Short mmCIF file of C-alpha atoms in Angstrom, two decimals:
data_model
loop_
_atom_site.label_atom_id
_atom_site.label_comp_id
_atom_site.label_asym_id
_atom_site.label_seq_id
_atom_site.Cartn_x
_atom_site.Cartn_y
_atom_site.Cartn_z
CA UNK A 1 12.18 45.39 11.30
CA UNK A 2 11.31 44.09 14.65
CA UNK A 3 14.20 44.70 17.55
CA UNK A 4 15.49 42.24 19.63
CA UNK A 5 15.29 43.29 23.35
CA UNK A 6 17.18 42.38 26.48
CA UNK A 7 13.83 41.27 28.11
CA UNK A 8 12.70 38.98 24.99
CA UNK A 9 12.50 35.63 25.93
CA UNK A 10 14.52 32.85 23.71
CA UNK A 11 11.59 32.28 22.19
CA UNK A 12 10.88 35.70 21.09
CA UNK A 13 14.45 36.39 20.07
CA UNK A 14 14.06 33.51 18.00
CA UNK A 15 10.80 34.24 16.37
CA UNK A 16 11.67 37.71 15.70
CA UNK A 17 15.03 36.44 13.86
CA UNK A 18 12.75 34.53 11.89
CA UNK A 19 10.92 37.48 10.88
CA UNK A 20 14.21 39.41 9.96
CA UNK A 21 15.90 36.56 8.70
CA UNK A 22 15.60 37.72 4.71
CA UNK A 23 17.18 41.12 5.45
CA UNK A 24 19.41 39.77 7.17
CA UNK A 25 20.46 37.29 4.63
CA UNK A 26 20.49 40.27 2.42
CA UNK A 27 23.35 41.77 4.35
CA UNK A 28 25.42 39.06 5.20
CA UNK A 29 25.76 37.39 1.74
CA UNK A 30 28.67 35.07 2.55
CA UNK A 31 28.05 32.28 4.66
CA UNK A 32 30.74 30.59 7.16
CA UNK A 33 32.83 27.78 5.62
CA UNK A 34 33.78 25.50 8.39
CA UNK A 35 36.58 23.17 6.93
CA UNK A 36 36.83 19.63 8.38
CA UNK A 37 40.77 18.84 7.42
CA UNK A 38 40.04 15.29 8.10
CA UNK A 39 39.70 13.41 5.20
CA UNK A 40 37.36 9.98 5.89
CA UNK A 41 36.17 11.22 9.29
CA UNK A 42 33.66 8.86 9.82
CA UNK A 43 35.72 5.93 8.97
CA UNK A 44 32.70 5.34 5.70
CA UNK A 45 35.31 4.43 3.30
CA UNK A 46 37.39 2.10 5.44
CA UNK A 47 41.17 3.30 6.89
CA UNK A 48 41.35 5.06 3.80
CA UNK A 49 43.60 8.91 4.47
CA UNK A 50 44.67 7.02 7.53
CA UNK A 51 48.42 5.27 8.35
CA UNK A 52 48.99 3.29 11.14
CA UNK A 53 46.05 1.25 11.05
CA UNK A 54 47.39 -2.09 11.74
CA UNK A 55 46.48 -5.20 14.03
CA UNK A 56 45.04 -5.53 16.23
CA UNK A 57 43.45 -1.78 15.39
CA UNK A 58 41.02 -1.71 12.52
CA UNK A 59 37.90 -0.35 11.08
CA UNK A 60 34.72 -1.40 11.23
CA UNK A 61 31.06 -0.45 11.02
CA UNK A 62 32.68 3.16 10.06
CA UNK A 63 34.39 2.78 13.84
CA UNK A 64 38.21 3.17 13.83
CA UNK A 65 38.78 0.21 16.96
CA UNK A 66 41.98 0.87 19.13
CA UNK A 67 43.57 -1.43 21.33
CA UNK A 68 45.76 0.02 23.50
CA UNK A 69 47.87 -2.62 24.25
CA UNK A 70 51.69 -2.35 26.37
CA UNK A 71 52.84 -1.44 23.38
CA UNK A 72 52.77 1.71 22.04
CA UNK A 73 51.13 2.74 18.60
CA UNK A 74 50.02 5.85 16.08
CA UNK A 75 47.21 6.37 14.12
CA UNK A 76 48.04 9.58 11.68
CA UNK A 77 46.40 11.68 9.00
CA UNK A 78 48.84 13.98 6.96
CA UNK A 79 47.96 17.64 7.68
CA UNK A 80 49.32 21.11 7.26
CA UNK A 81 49.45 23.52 10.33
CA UNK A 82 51.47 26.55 10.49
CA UNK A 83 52.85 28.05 14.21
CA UNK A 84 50.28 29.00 16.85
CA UNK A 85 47.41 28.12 15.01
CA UNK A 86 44.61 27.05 17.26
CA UNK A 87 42.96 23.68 16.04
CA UNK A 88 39.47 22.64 17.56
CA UNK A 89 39.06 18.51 17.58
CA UNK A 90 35.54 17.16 18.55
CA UNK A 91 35.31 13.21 17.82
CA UNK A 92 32.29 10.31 19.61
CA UNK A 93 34.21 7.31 21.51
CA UNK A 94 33.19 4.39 23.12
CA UNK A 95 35.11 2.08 25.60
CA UNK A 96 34.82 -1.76 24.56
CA UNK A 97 36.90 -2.80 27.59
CA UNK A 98 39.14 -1.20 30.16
CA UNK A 99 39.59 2.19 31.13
CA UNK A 100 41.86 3.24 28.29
CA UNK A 101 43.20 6.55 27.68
CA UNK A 102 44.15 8.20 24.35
CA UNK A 103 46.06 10.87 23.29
CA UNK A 104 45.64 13.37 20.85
CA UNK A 105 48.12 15.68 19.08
CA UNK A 106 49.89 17.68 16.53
CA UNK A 107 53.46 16.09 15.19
CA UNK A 108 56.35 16.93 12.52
CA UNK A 109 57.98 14.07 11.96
CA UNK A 110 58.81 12.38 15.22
CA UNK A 111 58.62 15.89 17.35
CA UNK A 112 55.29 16.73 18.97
CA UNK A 113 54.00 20.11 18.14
CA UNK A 114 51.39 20.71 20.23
CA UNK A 115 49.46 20.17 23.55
CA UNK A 116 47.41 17.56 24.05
CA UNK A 117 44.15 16.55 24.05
CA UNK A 118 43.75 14.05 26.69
CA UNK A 119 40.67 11.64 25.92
CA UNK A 120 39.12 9.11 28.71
CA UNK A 121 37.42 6.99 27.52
CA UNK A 122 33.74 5.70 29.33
CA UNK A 123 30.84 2.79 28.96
CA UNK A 124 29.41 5.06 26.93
CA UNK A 125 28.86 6.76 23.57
CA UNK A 126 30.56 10.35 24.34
CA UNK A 127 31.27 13.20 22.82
CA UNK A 128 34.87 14.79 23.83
CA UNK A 129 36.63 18.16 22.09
CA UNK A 130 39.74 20.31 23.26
CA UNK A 131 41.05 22.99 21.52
CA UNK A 132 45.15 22.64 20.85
CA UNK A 133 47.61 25.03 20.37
CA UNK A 134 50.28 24.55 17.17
CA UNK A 135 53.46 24.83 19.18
CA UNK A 136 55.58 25.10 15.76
CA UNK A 137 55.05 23.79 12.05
CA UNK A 138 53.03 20.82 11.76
CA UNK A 139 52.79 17.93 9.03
CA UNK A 140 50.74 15.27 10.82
CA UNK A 141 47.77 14.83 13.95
CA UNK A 142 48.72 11.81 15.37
CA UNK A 143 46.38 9.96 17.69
CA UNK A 144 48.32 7.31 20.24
CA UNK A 145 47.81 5.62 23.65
CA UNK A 146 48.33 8.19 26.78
CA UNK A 147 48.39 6.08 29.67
CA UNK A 148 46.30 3.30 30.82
CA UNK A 149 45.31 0.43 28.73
CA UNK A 150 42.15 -0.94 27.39
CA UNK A 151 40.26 -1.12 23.62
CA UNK A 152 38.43 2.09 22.13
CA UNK A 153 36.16 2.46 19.18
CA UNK A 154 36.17 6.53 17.78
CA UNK A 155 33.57 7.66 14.94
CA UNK A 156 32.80 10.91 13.54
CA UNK A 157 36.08 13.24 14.03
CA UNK A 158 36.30 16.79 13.42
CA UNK A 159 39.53 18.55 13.28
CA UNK A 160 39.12 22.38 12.50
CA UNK A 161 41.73 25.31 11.86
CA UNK A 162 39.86 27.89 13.90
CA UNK A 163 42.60 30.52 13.51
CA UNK A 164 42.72 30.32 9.78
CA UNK A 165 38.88 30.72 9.12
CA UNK A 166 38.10 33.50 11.76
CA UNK A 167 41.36 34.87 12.18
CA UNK A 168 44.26 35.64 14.98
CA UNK A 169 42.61 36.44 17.94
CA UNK A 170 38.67 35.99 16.80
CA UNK A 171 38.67 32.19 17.18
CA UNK A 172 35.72 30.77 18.60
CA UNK A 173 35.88 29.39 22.32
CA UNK A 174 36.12 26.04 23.20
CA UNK A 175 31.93 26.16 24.52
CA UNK A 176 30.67 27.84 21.38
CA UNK A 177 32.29 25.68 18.52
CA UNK A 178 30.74 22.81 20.86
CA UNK A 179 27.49 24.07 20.11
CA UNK A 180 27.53 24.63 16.43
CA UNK A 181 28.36 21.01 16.35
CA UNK A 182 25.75 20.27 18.42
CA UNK A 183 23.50 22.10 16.06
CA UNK A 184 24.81 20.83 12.50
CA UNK A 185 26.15 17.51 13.71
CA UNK A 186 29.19 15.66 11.90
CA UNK A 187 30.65 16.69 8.25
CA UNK A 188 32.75 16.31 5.91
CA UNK A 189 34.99 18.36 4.01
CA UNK A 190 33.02 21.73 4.20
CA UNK A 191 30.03 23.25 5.63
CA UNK A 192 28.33 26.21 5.19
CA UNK A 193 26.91 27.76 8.07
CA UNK A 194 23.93 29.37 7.96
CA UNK A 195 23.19 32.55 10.16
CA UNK A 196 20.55 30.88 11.54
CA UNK A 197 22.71 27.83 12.92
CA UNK A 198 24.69 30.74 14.16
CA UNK A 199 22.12 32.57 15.70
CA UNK A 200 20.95 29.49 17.23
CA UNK A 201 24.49 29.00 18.70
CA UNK A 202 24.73 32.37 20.17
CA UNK A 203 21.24 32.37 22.30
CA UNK A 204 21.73 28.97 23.26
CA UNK A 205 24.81 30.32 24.68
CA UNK A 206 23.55 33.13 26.35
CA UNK A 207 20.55 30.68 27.59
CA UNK A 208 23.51 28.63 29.65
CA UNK A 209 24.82 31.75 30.86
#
């Protein structure tokens, strides 16, 4: 089995893994579920899973469309969170007009139980995540206006319990669940991660740093 040395290049690291990769599949016989709690992320089957879709909001071309008007106004999803659990949210927006701002959060009933993610929208298809903290119990993500005003169209959303899949104290960082989405893209429901796709992850990691 061929070692992997400080001094490899990416490239070598990566064609020796290739080279090890069936005893290492061997070894690690379980992959990594990655659960996407967000049912109809991608908006394919309409505002269905969603509430609070109402005009002038709507769906279209599997793009939730927000106006955030003077008024205020929530989109939720019913969810189950349980005390400092640390969620990871990655979701592709687009600004249609204005410089709108939304906000992102956990919520039981009318109480917000979380931080928030703050996203600004720009003239451009982006790709935003935060990592929130579950301040208490939590039945709901809610998504709402923050500040300024303006219309927003949001695709592809990814909400993910980080502390119940790798444990208290072993999630993933902000920068590395950012690239393993960058390497497997959008999904729904679950995904099973490959070591590779984690492998890939970790030296394109180390290659930023």
């Amino acid at each position: 089995m061929k070692k992997w040395l400080e001094t490899d290049s990416f490239e070598e690291a990566f064609e020796k893994f290739n080279d090890n990769m069936g005893e290492i599949e061997q070894n690690l016989t379980e992959p990594l579920i990655l659960k996407n709690l967000i049912e109809n992320g991608d908006f394919s089957d309409g505002a269905s899973g969603w509430s609070g879709i109402v005009t002038p909001n709507n769906v279209s071309n599997k793009e939730l469309e927000l106006n955030l008007g003077a008024g205020g106004f929530a989109v939720t999803q019913k969810t189950s969170i349980e005390q400092n659990e640390l969620i990871y949210i990655n979701v592709k927006s687009f600004v249609v007009d204005g410089k709108p701002e939304l906000a992102i959060r956990l919520r039981y009933g009318e109480t917000n139980t979380s931080d928030t993610f703050r996203l600004i929208g720009r003239n451009e298809t982006t790709t935003d995540s935060s990592i929130i903290n579950s301040t208490s119990y939590s039945d709901k993500i809610v998504i709402s206006r923050y500040n300024i005003q303006g219309v927003i169209r949001l695709k592809e959303f990814i909400f993910i319990n980080l502390t119940q899949i790798f444990g208290e104290g072993n999630e993933p960082t902000k920068e590395e669940m950012d690239e393993i989405i960058n390497i497997i893209g959008w999904f729904d429901n679950e995904y099973a991660l490959s070591n590779k796709e984690m492998f890939i992850a970790l030296l394109n990691m180390i290659r930023k740093n």
